CSV table of C-alpha atoms in Angstrom, one decimal:
chain,number,residue,atom,x,y,z
A,1,MET,CA,0.0,0.0,0.0
A,2,ASP,CA,1.1,3.6,-0.5
A,3,ALA,CA,1.4,6.1,2.4
A,4,ARG,CA,-2.4,6.8,2.2
A,5,GLY,CA,-3.3,3.1,2.5
A,6,LYS,CA,-4.1,2.6,-1.2
A,7,LYS,CA,-3.0,-0.8,-2.6
A,8,ALA,CA,-0.1,-0.4,-5.1
A,9,VAL,CA,2.0,-2.9,-7.0
A,10,VAL,CA,5.2,-3.8,-5.1
A,11,ILE,CA,8.0,-3.9,-7.6
A,12,PRO,CA,10.9,-6.2,-6.6
A,13,GLU,CA,14.4,-4.7,-6.2
A,14,VAL,CA,17.9,-5.8,-7.2
A,15,VAL,CA,21.0,-5.0,-5.2
A,16,LEU,CA,23.6,-3.2,-7.3
A,17,SER,CA,27.4,-3.6,-6.9
A,18,SER,CA,27.3,-0.2,-5.1
A,19,GLY,CA,25.2,-1.9,-2.4
A,20,LYS,CA,22.1,0.2,-3.3
A,21,LYS,CA,18.7,-1.3,-4.2
A,22,MET,CA,17.0,-0.6,-7.5
A,23,PRO,CA,13.5,-1.5,-8.6
A,24,VAL,CA,13.7,-3.9,-11.5
A,25,LEU,CA,11.0,-2.1,-13.4
A,26,GLY,CA,11.5,1.6,-14.0
A,27,PHE,CA,9.3,4.2,-15.6
A,28,GLY,CA,10.9,5.9,-18.6
A,29,THR,CA,10.4,9.6,-19.4
A,30,GLY,CA,12.1,9.9,-22.8
A,31,VAL,CA,9.6,11.4,-25.4
A,32,PHE,CA,9.9,11.2,-29.2
A,33,GLY,CA,8.6,14.5,-30.5
A,34,LYS,CA,7.4,17.4,-28.4
A,35,THR,CA,7.9,17.0,-24.7
A,36,PRO,CA,4.8,17.8,-22.6
A,37,PRO,CA,4.9,20.8,-20.2
A,38,ALA,CA,6.6,19.9,-17.0
A,39,GLN,CA,3.4,20.0,-14.8
A,40,THR,CA,1.4,18.0,-17.4
A,41,LEU,CA,4.1,15.2,-17.3
A,42,ALA,CA,4.3,15.5,-13.5
A,43,LEU,CA,0.6,14.6,-13.2
A,44,ILE,CA,1.2,11.5,-15.5
A,45,LEU,CA,4.1,10.5,-13.3
A,46,LEU,CA,1.9,10.9,-10.2
A,47,ASP,CA,-0.4,8.4,-11.7
A,48,ALA,CA,2.5,6.0,-12.0
A,49,ILE,CA,3.5,6.6,-8.4
A,50,GLU,CA,0.0,5.8,-7.2
A,51,LEU,CA,0.3,2.5,-9.2
A,52,GLY,CA,3.5,1.6,-7.4
A,53,TYR,CA,6.3,2.9,-9.6
A,54,ARG,CA,9.3,4.2,-7.7
A,55,HIS,CA,12.1,4.1,-10.2
A,56,PHE,CA,12.0,7.0,-12.7
A,57,ASP,CA,14.4,7.3,-15.6
A,58,THR,CA,15.2,10.7,-17.1
A,59,ALA,CA,18.2,12.4,-18.8
A,60,ALA,CA,19.5,15.8,-19.6
A,61,LEU,CA,18.7,15.0,-23.2
A,62,TYR,CA,15.0,14.3,-22.6
A,63,GLY,CA,14.1,17.6,-21.1
A,64,THR,CA,12.0,15.8,-18.5
A,65,GLU,CA,14.2,16.3,-15.3
A,66,GLU,CA,12.0,19.2,-14.1
A,67,ALA,CA,8.8,17.1,-14.4
A,68,VAL,CA,10.4,14.2,-12.5
A,69,GLY,CA,11.4,16.5,-9.7
A,70,LEU,CA,7.9,18.1,-9.6
A,71,ALA,CA,6.3,14.6,-9.4
A,72,VAL,CA,8.6,13.6,-6.5
A,73,ALA,CA,7.8,16.8,-4.6
A,74,GLN,CA,4.1,16.6,-5.2
A,75,ALA,CA,4.0,12.9,-4.3
A,76,LEU,CA,5.5,13.8,-0.9
A,77,GLU,CA,3.1,16.7,-0.4
A,78,ARG,CA,0.1,14.5,-1.2
A,79,GLY,CA,1.3,11.7,1.1
A,80,LEU,CA,1.8,9.1,-1.8
A,81,VAL,CA,5.2,8.3,-0.3
A,82,LYS,CA,6.7,9.0,3.1
A,83,SER,CA,10.2,10.1,2.1
A,84,ARG,CA,12.5,10.9,-0.9
A,85,GLU,CA,14.4,7.7,0.0
A,86,GLU,CA,11.4,5.6,-1.4
A,87,PHE,CA,12.3,6.8,-4.9
A,88,PHE,CA,15.1,5.7,-7.2
A,89,ILE,CA,15.8,8.4,-9.7
A,90,THR,CA,18.2,7.9,-12.7
A,91,SER,CA,19.5,10.6,-14.9
A,92,LYS,CA,22.2,10.7,-17.6
A,93,LEU,CA,25.1,12.8,-18.8
A,94,TRP,CA,24.6,14.1,-22.3
A,95,CYS,CA,27.5,14.1,-24.8
A,96,PRO,CA,28.6,17.8,-24.8
A,97,ASP,CA,29.4,17.4,-21.1
A,98,ALA,CA,31.2,14.0,-21.5
A,99,HIS,CA,34.6,15.5,-20.5
A,100,HIS,CA,36.5,15.3,-17.2
A,101,ASP,CA,35.9,19.0,-16.3
A,102,LEU,CA,32.3,19.1,-17.3
A,103,VAL,CA,30.7,16.1,-15.6
A,104,LEU,CA,30.3,17.5,-12.1
A,105,PRO,CA,28.8,20.8,-13.3
A,106,ALA,CA,26.4,18.9,-15.6
A,107,LEU,CA,25.3,16.7,-12.6
A,108,LYS,CA,24.8,19.9,-10.5
A,109,SER,CA,22.6,21.3,-13.3
A,110,THR,CA,20.6,18.1,-13.4
A,111,LEU,CA,20.1,18.2,-9.6
A,112,GLN,CA,19.0,21.8,-9.9
A,113,ARG,CA,16.4,20.9,-12.5
A,114,LEU,CA,15.2,18.0,-10.4
A,115,GLY,CA,15.2,20.0,-7.2
A,116,LEU,CA,17.0,17.1,-5.5
A,117,GLU,CA,20.2,16.8,-3.4
A,118,TYR,CA,21.3,13.6,-5.2
A,119,VAL,CA,20.3,11.1,-7.9
A,120,ASP,CA,20.3,7.4,-7.2
A,121,LEU,CA,21.9,6.6,-10.4
A,122,TYR,CA,23.9,8.7,-12.9
A,123,LEU,CA,24.9,7.3,-16.3
A,124,ILE,CA,27.1,8.3,-19.1
A,125,HIS,CA,24.4,8.4,-21.8
A,126,TRP,CA,26.7,7.3,-24.7
A,127,PRO,CA,30.4,6.7,-25.1
A,128,VAL,CA,30.6,9.9,-27.2
A,129,ARG,CA,31.7,13.5,-26.8
A,130,MET,CA,30.3,16.4,-28.7
A,131,LYS,CA,31.3,20.1,-28.8
A,132,PRO,CA,30.1,22.0,-25.8
A,133,GLY,CA,26.8,23.8,-26.5
A,134,THR,CA,25.6,21.1,-28.9
A,135,THR,CA,21.9,20.4,-28.3
A,136,GLY,CA,20.0,17.2,-29.0
A,137,VAL,CA,21.2,14.4,-31.3
A,138,PRO,CA,23.8,15.6,-33.8
A,139,THR,CA,22.6,16.6,-37.2
A,140,SER,CA,26.2,17.3,-38.3
A,141,LYS,CA,29.2,15.1,-37.7
A,142,ASP,CA,31.3,18.2,-37.3
A,143,VAL,CA,30.3,18.4,-33.6
A,144,LEU,CA,31.9,15.0,-32.8
A,145,LEU,CA,35.0,15.1,-30.6
A,146,PRO,CA,37.3,12.3,-29.2
A,147,PHE,CA,35.8,10.7,-26.1
A,148,ASP,CA,38.2,10.4,-23.1
A,149,ILE,CA,36.6,7.4,-21.4
A,150,THR,CA,39.1,7.2,-18.6
A,151,GLY,CA,39.0,10.9,-17.7
A,152,THR,CA,35.2,11.0,-17.9
A,153,TRP,CA,34.8,8.0,-15.6
A,154,GLU,CA,37.2,9.6,-13.1
A,155,ALA,CA,34.8,12.6,-13.0
A,156,MET,CA,31.9,10.2,-12.5
A,157,GLU,CA,33.7,8.6,-9.6
A,158,GLU,CA,34.1,12.1,-8.0
A,159,CYS,CA,30.3,12.6,-8.3
A,160,SER,CA,29.9,9.3,-6.4
A,161,ARG,CA,32.4,10.3,-3.7
A,162,LEU,CA,30.7,13.6,-3.2
A,163,GLY,CA,27.4,11.8,-2.6
A,164,LEU,CA,25.7,13.5,-5.5
A,165,ALA,CA,25.2,10.2,-7.2
A,166,LYS,CA,24.5,7.1,-5.0
A,167,SER,CA,25.4,4.8,-7.9
A,168,ILE,CA,27.2,5.5,-11.2
A,169,GLY,CA,27.1,3.6,-14.5
A,170,VAL,CA,27.0,3.8,-18.3
A,171,SER,CA,24.5,3.4,-21.1
A,172,ASN,CA,25.1,2.0,-24.6
A,173,PHE,CA,28.6,0.7,-23.8
A,174,GLY,CA,30.0,-2.5,-25.4
A,175,THR,CA,32.3,-5.0,-23.8
A,176,LYS,CA,35.6,-3.3,-24.9
A,177,LYS,CA,34.6,0.1,-23.5
A,178,LEU,CA,33.4,-1.5,-20.3
A,179,SER,CA,36.8,-3.4,-20.0
A,180,GLN,CA,38.6,-0.1,-20.5
A,181,ILE,CA,36.7,1.5,-17.6
A,182,LEU,CA,37.2,-1.6,-15.3
A,183,ASP,CA,40.9,-1.6,-16.0
A,184,ASN,CA,41.2,1.9,-14.6
A,185,ALA,CA,38.2,2.3,-12.2
A,186,THR,CA,38.3,2.7,-8.4
A,187,ILE,CA,34.5,2.5,-8.5
A,188,PRO,CA,33.1,0.1,-11.2
A,189,PRO,CA,30.0,0.8,-13.2
A,190,ALA,CA,26.9,-0.4,-11.3
A,191,VAL,CA,24.7,-0.5,-14.4
A,192,ASN,CA,24.9,-0.6,-18.2
A,193,GLN,CA,21.6,0.5,-19.7
A,194,VAL,CA,21.3,-0.7,-23.2
A,195,GLU,CA,18.8,-1.5,-25.9
A,196,MET,CA,17.3,-4.9,-25.1
A,197,ASN,CA,14.1,-6.4,-26.4
A,198,PRO,CA,12.9,-9.5,-28.2
A,199,SER,CA,14.6,-8.5,-31.4
A,200,TRP,CA,17.9,-7.5,-29.7
A,201,GLN,CA,18.5,-9.8,-26.7
A,202,GLN,CA,22.1,-8.9,-26.0
A,203,GLU,CA,23.1,-12.4,-24.8
A,204,LYS,CA,26.8,-11.8,-25.3
A,205,LEU,CA,26.8,-8.4,-23.5
A,206,ARG,CA,24.6,-9.8,-20.7
A,207,ASP,CA,27.0,-12.7,-20.0
A,208,PHE,CA,30.0,-10.3,-19.9
A,209,CYS,CA,28.2,-7.9,-17.5
A,210,LYS,CA,27.2,-10.8,-15.3
A,211,VAL,CA,30.7,-11.9,-14.8
A,212,LYS,CA,31.9,-8.4,-14.1
A,213,GLY,CA,29.1,-7.6,-11.6
A,214,ILE,CA,27.5,-5.0,-13.8
A,215,HIS,CA,23.7,-4.9,-13.8
A,216,VAL,CA,22.0,-4.7,-17.2
A,217,THR,CA,19.0,-2.4,-17.7
A,218,ALA,CA,16.9,-2.6,-20.9
A,219,TRP,CA,15.8,0.5,-22.6
A,220,SER,CA,13.1,0.2,-25.4
A,221,PRO,CA,12.2,-3.2,-24.0
A,222,LEU,CA,9.1,-3.5,-26.2
A,223,GLY,CA,11.3,-3.3,-29.3
A,224,PHE,CA,9.6,-3.2,-32.6
A,225,TYR,CA,6.2,-3.7,-30.9
A,226,GLY,CA,6.5,-0.5,-29.0
A,227,ALA,CA,8.5,1.7,-31.4
A,228,THR,CA,6.8,1.3,-34.8
A,229,SER,CA,6.3,5.1,-35.0
A,230,TRP,CA,10.0,5.7,-35.3
A,231,ALA,CA,11.8,2.4,-35.9
A,232,THR,CA,13.4,1.7,-39.3
A,233,LYS,CA,11.4,-0.6,-41.6
A,234,PRO,CA,11.0,-3.4,-42.2
A,235,TRP,CA,9.7,-4.1,-38.8
A,236,ILE,CA,10.2,-7.5,-37.1
A,237,ASP,CA,7.0,-9.4,-36.5
A,238,TYR,CA,6.4,-10.5,-33.0
A,239,ALA,CA,3.8,-13.1,-33.9
A,240,ILE,CA,5.1,-15.8,-31.5
A,241,ILE,CA,4.8,-13.3,-28.6
A,242,LYS,CA,1.2,-12.5,-29.7
A,243,GLU,CA,0.5,-16.2,-29.6
A,244,ILE,CA,2.0,-16.6,-26.1
A,245,ALA,CA,0.1,-13.6,-24.9
A,246,ALA,CA,-3.2,-14.9,-26.2
A,247,ALA,CA,-2.7,-18.3,-24.6
A,248,LYS,CA,-1.8,-16.8,-21.2
A,249,GLY,CA,-4.4,-14.1,-21.2
A,250,LYS,CA,-1.7,-11.4,-21.0
A,251,SER,CA,-0.9,-8.4,-23.2
A,252,VAL,CA,2.0,-8.5,-25.6
A,253,ALA,CA,3.8,-5.8,-23.5
A,254,GLN,CA,3.4,-7.9,-20.4
A,255,VAL,CA,4.9,-11.0,-22.0
A,256,ILE,CA,7.9,-9.0,-23.4
A,257,LEU,CA,8.6,-7.3,-20.0
A,258,ARG,CA,8.2,-10.7,-18.2
A,259,SER,CA,10.6,-12.3,-20.6
A,260,ILE,CA,13.3,-9.7,-19.9
A,261,ILE,CA,12.8,-9.7,-16.1
A,262,GLN,CA,12.6,-13.4,-15.9
A,263,GLN,CA,16.1,-13.8,-17.3
A,264,GLY,CA,17.5,-12.7,-14.0
A,265,GLU,CA,20.0,-9.9,-13.2
A,266,VAL,CA,18.2,-7.7,-15.8
A,267,SER,CA,15.8,-4.8,-15.2
A,268,ALA,CA,13.7,-2.9,-17.7
A,269,ILE,CA,12.6,0.7,-18.3
A,270,SER,CA,9.1,0.8,-19.7
A,271,ARG,CA,7.2,3.9,-20.8
A,272,SER,CA,3.5,4.5,-21.3
A,273,PHE,CA,1.6,7.6,-20.4
A,274,ASN,CA,-1.7,5.7,-20.6
A,275,LYS,CA,-2.8,4.8,-17.0
A,276,GLU,CA,-4.2,1.5,-17.9
A,277,ARG,CA,-1.1,0.4,-19.8
A,278,MET,CA,1.1,1.7,-16.9
A,279,LYS,CA,-0.9,-0.6,-14.7
A,280,ASP,CA,-0.7,-3.6,-17.1
A,281,ASN,CA,3.1,-3.1,-17.5
A,282,ALA,CA,3.6,-3.5,-13.7
A,283,GLN,CA,1.5,-6.7,-13.5
A,284,ILE,CA,4.3,-9.1,-14.4
A,285,PHE,CA,5.6,-10.3,-11.1
A,286,ASP,CA,3.0,-13.0,-10.0
A,287,TRP,CA,3.3,-15.3,-13.0
A,288,GLU,CA,6.0,-16.8,-15.2
A,289,LEU,CA,6.7,-17.9,-18.7
A,290,THR,CA,7.6,-21.5,-19.3
A,291,GLU,CA,11.1,-22.5,-20.5
A,292,ASP,CA,9.5,-23.5,-23.9
A,293,GLU,CA,8.0,-20.0,-24.2
A,294,ILE,CA,11.3,-18.3,-23.4
A,295,ASN,CA,13.1,-20.5,-26.0
A,296,LYS,CA,10.5,-19.5,-28.6
A,297,ILE,CA,11.1,-15.8,-27.9
A,298,LYS,CA,14.9,-16.4,-28.2
A,299,GLU,CA,14.3,-17.6,-31.9
A,300,ILE,CA,13.0,-14.1,-33.0
A,301,PRO,CA,15.3,-12.6,-35.6
A,302,GLN,CA,17.8,-10.1,-34.2
A,303,ARG,CA,18.2,-6.5,-35.3
A,304,ARG,CA,18.9,-3.2,-33.4
A,305,LEU,CA,16.3,-0.5,-33.3
A,306,ASN,CA,19.0,2.1,-32.8
A,307,ALA,CA,22.3,1.6,-34.5
A,308,GLY,CA,23.6,4.9,-33.2
A,309,ASP,CA,24.9,5.8,-36.7
A,310,PHE,CA,24.5,9.5,-36.0
A,311,PHE,CA,27.7,9.1,-33.9
A,312,VAL,CA,29.6,7.4,-36.8
A,313,SER,CA,31.7,9.3,-39.3
A,314,GLU,CA,34.9,8.6,-41.3
A,315,ASP,CA,36.4,11.6,-39.6
A,316,SER,CA,35.4,10.7,-36.0
A,317,GLN,CA,36.5,8.3,-33.3
A,318,TYR,CA,34.0,5.7,-34.6
A,319,LYS,CA,34.4,5.1,-38.3
A,320,SER,CA,31.8,2.4,-38.4
A,321,VAL,CA,28.8,1.1,-36.4
A,322,ASP,CA,31.1,-1.9,-35.6
A,323,ASP,CA,33.5,0.5,-33.9
A,324,LEU,CA,30.8,2.1,-31.8
A,325,TRP,CA,29.4,-1.2,-30.6
A,326,ASP,CA,32.8,-3.0,-30.0
A,327,GLY,CA,32.3,-5.5,-32.8
A,328,ASN,CA,28.7,-6.4,-32.0
A,329,PRO,CA,26.7,-4.2,-34.5
């Protein structure tokens, strides 16, 4: 139940290498297209809080940090939660600030927008640096600069030591880049948030991260089922998942999210601003898929939704998609 006695879904938690607990199902706030006004989005997030969501995922890029902060403050005012500590707030460093001297100021700006004293998890959004002042995803390759992975991670560690980020990690990092961090780190990445869904299951990367004690979180977990408005065509058909969903009396989204969570040591960030779908997405913890059903899902053809080719250029650090993804394009 929430602080007012209303029944809410209890989302299980995982213990990260930092020792901090993180809910295994997070609520994403990335928006394709125009971002809603902060208070409008905050009201949507309050619906999610009432349903039981406590992990909220935002980023400097998304333009939703203010809304997340408003939702946290209003949830406390309304008595939906008893304390800030009930929340797990993730944000991410955007590429123009991916430089040793810019990381801490960027996190302080994030905290100011959130109205919080700390984030629970701070991630390097991409292993990419762009010219300071660049906004959004690059439309010109001229803004790409060499990325100093060691220096940037040192600055992330300082954010952790200062208590401004309770855990630190990365997003969209392959095995070679993770190894480079681990070879030099005093605080290892707690999380690697990557694209993971039925059509990009990341088995090799998950195995690597498991051995190294890095928790994997799936962004875009619904894959081609949830991203048909922006994904490249041809789309991959999830017919087998539709069959499983029909047989179990579940939604396609529920089966996909369950298939990710059930693999163990993996969490997911789902996003829907529709209250009924928010509720459905969280109803995945009191049932299981069979081994046969999991194996059928593993047979789905594999292809990335987002190859990150906007960060690839003959004149940049990553001359191919293969370079960007450490040989696993």
